Coordinates of C-alpha atoms in Angstrom, one line a residue:
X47 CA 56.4 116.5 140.1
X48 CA 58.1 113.3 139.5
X49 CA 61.3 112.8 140.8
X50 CA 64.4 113.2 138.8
X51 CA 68.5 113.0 139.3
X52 CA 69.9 116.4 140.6
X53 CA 72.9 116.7 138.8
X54 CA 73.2 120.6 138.9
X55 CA 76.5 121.6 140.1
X56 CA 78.7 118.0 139.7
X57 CA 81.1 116.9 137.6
X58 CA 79.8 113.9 136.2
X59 CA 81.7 112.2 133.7
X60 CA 81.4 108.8 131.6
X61 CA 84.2 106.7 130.4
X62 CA 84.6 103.3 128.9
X63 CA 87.0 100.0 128.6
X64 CA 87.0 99.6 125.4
X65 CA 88.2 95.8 125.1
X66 CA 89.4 94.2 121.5
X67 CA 88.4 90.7 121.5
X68 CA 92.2 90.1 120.6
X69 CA 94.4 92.8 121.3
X70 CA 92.9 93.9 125.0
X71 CA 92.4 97.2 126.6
X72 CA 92.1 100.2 124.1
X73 CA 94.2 103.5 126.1
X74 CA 95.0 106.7 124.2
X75 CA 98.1 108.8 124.5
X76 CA 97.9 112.2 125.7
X77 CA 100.8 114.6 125.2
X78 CA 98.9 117.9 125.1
X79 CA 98.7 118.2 129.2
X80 CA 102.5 119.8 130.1
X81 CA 101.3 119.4 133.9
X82 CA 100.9 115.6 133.9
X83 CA 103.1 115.1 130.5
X84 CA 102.6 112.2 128.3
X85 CA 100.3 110.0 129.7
X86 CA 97.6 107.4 128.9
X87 CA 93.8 107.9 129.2
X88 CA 90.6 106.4 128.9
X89 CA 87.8 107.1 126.3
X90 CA 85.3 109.4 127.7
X91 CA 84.3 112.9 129.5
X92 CA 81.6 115.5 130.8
X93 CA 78.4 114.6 130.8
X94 CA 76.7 117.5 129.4
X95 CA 73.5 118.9 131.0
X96 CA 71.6 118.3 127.9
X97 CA 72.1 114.3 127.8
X98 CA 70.2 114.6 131.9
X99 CA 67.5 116.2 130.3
X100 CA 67.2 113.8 127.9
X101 CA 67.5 110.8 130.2
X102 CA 64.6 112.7 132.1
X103 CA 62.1 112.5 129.2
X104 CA 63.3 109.2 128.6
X105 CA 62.5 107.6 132.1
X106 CA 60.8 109.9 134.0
X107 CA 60.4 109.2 137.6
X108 CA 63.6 107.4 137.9
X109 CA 66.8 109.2 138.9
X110 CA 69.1 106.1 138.8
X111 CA 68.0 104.9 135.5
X112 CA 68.6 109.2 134.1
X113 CA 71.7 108.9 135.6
X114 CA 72.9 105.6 133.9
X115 CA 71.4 106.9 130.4
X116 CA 73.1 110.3 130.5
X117 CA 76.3 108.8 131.6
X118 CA 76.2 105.8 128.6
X119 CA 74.9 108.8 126.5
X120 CA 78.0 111.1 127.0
X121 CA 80.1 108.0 127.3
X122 CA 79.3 107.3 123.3
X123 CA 79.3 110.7 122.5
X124 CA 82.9 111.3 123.7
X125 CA 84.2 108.0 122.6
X126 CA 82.9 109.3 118.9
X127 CA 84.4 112.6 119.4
X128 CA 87.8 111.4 120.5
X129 CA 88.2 107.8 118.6
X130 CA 85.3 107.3 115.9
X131 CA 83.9 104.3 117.4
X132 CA 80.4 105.0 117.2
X133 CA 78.0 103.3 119.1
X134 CA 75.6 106.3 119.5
X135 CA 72.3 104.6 118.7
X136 CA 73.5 101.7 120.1
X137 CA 73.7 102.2 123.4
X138 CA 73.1 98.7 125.3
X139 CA 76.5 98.0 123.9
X140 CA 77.8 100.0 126.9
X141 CA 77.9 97.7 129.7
X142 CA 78.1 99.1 133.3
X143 CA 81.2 97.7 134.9
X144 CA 81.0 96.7 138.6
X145 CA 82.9 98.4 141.0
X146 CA 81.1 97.5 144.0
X147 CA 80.3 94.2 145.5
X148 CA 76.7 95.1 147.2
X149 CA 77.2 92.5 149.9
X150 CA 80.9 93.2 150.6
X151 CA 82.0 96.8 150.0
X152 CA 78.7 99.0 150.9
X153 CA 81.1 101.1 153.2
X154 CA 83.6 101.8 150.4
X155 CA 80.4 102.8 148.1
X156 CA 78.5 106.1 148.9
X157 CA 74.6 105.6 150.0
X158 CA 72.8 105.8 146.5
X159 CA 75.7 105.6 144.4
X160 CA 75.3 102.8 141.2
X161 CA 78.1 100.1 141.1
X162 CA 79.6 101.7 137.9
X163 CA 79.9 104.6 139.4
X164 CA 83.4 106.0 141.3
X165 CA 83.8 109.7 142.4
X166 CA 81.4 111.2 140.2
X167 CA 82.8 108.9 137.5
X168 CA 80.9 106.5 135.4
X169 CA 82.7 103.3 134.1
X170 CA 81.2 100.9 130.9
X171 CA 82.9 98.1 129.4
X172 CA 82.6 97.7 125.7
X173 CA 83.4 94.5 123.7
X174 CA 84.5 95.5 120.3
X175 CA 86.2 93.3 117.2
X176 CA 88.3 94.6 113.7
X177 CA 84.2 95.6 112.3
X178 CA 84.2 98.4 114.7
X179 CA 87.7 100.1 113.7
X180 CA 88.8 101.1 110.3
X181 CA 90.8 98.6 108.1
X182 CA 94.3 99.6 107.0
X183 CA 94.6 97.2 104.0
X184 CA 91.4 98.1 102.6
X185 CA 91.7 102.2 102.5
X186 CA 94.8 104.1 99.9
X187 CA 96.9 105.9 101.5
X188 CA 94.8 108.8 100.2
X189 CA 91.5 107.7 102.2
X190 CA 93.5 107.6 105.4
X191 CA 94.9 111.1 105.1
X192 CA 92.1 113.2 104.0
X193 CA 90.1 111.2 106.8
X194 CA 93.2 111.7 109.3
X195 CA 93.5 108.0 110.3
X196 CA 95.6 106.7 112.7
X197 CA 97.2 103.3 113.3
X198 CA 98.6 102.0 116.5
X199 CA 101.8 103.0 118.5
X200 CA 103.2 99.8 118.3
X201 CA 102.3 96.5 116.2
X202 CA 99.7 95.2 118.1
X203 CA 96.7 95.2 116.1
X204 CA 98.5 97.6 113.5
X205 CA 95.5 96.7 110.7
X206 CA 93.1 98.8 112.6
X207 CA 92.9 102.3 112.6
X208 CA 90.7 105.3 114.0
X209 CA 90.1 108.7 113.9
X210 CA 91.8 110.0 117.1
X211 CA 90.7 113.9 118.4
X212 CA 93.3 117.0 118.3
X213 CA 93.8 116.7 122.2
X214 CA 95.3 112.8 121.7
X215 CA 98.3 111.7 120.1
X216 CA 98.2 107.9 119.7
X217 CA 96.6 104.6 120.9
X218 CA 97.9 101.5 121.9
X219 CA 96.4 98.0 123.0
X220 CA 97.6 96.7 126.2
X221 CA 96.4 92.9 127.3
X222 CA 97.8 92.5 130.7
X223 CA 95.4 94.8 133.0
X224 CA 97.6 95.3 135.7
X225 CA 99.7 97.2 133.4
X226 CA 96.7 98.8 131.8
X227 CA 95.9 100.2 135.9
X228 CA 99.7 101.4 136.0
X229 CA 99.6 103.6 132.9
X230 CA 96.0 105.0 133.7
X231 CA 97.6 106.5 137.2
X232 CA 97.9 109.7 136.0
X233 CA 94.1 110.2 134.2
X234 CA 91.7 112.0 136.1
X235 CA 93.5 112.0 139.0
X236 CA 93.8 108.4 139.2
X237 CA 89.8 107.3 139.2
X238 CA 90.0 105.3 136.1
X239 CA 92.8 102.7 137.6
X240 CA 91.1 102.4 140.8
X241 CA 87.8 101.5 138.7
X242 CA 89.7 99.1 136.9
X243 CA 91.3 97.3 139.9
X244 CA 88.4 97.4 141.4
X245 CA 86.5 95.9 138.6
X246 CA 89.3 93.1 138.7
X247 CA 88.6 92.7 142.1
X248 CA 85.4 91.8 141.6
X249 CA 85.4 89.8 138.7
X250 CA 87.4 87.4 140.8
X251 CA 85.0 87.0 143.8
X252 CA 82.2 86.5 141.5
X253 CA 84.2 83.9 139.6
X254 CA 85.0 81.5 142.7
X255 CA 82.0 82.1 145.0
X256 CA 80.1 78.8 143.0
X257 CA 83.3 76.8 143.6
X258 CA 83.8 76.5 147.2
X259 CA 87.4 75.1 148.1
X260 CA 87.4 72.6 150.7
X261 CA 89.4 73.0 154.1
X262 CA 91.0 70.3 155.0
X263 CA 95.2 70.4 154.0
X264 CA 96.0 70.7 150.6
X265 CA 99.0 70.1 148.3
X266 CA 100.1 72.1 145.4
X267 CA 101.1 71.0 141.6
X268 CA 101.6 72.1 138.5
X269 CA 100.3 70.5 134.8
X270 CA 100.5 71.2 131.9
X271 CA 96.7 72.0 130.4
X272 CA 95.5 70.9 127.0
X273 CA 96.2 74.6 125.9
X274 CA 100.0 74.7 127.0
X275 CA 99.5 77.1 129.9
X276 CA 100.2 75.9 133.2
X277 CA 97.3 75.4 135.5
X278 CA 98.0 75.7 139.5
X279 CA 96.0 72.7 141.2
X280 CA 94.7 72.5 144.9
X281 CA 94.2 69.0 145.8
X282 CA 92.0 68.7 148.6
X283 CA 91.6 65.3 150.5
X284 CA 89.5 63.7 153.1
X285 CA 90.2 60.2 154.0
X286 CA 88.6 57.7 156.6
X287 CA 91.3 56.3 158.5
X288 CA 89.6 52.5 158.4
X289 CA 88.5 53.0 154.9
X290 CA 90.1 51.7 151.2
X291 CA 91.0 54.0 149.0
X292 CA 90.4 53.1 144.8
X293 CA 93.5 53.5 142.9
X294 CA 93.3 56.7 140.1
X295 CA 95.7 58.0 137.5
X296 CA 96.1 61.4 137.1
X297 CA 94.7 60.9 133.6
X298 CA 91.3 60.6 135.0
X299 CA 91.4 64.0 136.5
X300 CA 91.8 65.0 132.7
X301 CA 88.2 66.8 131.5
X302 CA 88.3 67.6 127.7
X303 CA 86.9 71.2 126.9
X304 CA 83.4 71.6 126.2
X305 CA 81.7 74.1 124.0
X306 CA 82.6 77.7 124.8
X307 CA 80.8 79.3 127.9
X308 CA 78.7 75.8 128.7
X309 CA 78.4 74.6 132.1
X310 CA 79.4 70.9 132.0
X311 CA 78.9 67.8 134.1
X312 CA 81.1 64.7 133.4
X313 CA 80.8 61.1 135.1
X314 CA 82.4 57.8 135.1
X315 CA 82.1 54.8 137.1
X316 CA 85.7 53.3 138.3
X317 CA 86.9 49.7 139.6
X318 CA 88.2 49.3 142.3
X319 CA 91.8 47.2 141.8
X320 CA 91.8 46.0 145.8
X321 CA 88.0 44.3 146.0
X322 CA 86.1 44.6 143.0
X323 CA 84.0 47.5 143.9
X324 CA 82.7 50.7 142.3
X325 CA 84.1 53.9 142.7
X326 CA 81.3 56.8 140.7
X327 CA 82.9 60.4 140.2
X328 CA 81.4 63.6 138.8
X329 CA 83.3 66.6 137.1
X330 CA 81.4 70.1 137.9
X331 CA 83.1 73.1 136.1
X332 CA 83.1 75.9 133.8
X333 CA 85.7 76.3 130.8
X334 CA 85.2 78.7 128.6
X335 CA 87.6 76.7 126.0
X336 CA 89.3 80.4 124.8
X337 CA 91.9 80.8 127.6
X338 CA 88.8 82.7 129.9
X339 CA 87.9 81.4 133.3
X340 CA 88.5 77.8 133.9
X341 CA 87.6 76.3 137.5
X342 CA 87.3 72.3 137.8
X343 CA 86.0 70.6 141.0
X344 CA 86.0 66.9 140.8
X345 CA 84.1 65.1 143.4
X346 CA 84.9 61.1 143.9
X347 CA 82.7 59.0 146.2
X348 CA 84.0 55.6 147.2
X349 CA 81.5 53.5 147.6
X350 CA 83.3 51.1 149.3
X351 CA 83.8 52.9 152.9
X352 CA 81.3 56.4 151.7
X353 CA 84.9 58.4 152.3
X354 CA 84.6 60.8 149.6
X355 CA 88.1 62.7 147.7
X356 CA 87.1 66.4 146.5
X357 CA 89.6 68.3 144.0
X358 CA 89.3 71.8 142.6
X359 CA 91.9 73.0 139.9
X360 CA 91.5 76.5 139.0
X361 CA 93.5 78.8 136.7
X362 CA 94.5 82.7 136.0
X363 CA 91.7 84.6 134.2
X364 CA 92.9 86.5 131.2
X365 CA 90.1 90.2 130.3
X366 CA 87.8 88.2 128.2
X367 CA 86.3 87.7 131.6
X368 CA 85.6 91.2 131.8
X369 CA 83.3 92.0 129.2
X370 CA 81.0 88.6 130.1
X371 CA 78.2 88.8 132.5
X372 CA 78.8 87.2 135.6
X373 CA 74.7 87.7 137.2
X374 CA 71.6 87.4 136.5
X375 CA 71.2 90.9 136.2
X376 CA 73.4 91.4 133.3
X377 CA 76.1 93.9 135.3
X378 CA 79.9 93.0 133.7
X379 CA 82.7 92.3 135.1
X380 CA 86.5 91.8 134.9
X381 CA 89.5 89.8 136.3
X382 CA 92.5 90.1 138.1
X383 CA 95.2 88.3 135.7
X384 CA 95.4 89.0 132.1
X385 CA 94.0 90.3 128.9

């Protein structure tokens, strides 16, 4: 017989991030519990037995990938049952969050586990926008009632509405995740914060590892970026004692956004004011020009004594990091700072 996932007497369960392009992290309010009392909770629940015999049939021979299809499976079921959102038949949309860095944390991950996958728990990011909820300006008062509608706890994305379960009160939008992990201490024991830190965690490894920092001593400033935010910048230096250095303005550290999510390159020969000679820089980075992940190396080679002047500028990473692949191999991510 070919093999299959053995999920006979555990608990599995499947549960999803459900991240508004605008508004952040999508929790529900639970008041219905008297033991834990109000609290916040993630979409999601049991997996039921039915959805691993399914994923069986579907790819036989293969217990990881009947594993990862039940768990997406009951993941959209329950996030139908409990919100509305329906993305049923379109499952891809669930993207495993990583929880794990293979290279890093094989110790903290049990032998055979997936890297969605915490405690029996089974964690998928989902990147929604106002065509996946229901609109409150285009429904009459008597549409939202007879379909039991509900709108936000507070004003944050107050035009968008779902159909919450009996066992859930309310739903709120939280962009800052660290606040997201506090209020999601007292779901399911606890599991569904530590995925999300983890998940942070990762996303912020992933994020750096192409942008090496150099060693040598470093100074610390602060400017002001072209969006207004205020960027924390690492200047790195190596000089040749015997050597001239070119004069720069800060200006010329100043790379103008590219396209959204496009790797840039940026160079520009320079005069030196002391003999006459050339000074060539190049500006590596990534900026994903909507307040996501923005790290700037610039690399200046002197070509005067060969000394060369590396600077890296990096800045906080808001969630839209999250739901954007960070591989190769298409697993998703998220970030330590803020929605």
């Amino acid at each position: 017989t070919l093999p299959y996932y053995k999920y006979d007497g555990i608990d599995h369960r499947g549960f999803v991030f459900v991240v508004h392009d605008d508004y952040g992290l999508m929790l529900l309010h639970c008041t219905r519990k008297k033991k834990k009392g109000d609290h916040f909770q993630l979409p999601g629940g049991h997996v039921d037995d039915v959805e691993f015999k399914e994923a069986a049939k579907t790819y036989p021979g293969d217990p990881n990938k009947q594993l990862l299809h039940a768990a997406q499976t009951g993941a959209a079921r329950e996030l139908y049952e409990e919100t509305g959102l329906d993305v049923r038949s379109t499952l891809t949309r669930l993207r495993p969050a990583t929880l794990f860095n293979s290279a890093k944390d094989e110790n903290e991950k049990k032998k055979g586990e997936l890297e969605c996958m915490l405690k029996h728990r089974l964690y998928f990011f989902l990147s929604v926008t106002d065509d996946d909820f229901w609109i409150k300006n285009i429904h009459s008062e008597t549409e939202i009632k007879s379909m039991k509608l509900a709108s936000p706890m507070d004003k944050v994305g107050s035009n968008l509405m779902i159909k919450l379960s009996e066992e859930h009160s309310g739903f709120q939008f939280i962009k800052d995740p660290k606040v997201s992990a506090d209020l999601l201490k007292s779901h399911s024991k606890g599991v569904g914060r530590e995925a999300l830190l983890l998940a942070m965690n990762i996303a912020e490894l992933d994020n750096h590892q192409d942008y090496p920092t150099p060693k040598k001593e470093s100074s610390s400033k602060n400017y002001d970026n072209e969006e207004g935010d205020m960027v924390a910048v690492e200047e790195k230096k190596e000089h040749d004692s015997a050597g001239k250095s070119s004069s720069t303005n800060c200006d010329d550290l100043v790379v103008e956004p590219p396209p959204k999510n496009e790797l840039y390159k940026k160079q520009h020969n320079e005069q030196d004011t002391d003999d006459g000679t050339t000074a060539t820089k190049q500006y590596n980075g990534q900026d994903t020009n909507d307040g996501a992940a923005t790290t700037k190396q610039y690399n200046e080679q002197d070509t005067n004594d060969g000394t060369t002047t590396t600077t890296t500028a990096t800045r906080e990473l808001p969630l839209d990091l999250l739901i954007k692949p960070k591989r190769k191999d298409g697993v998703f991510s998220c970030c330590t700072s803020c929605f």
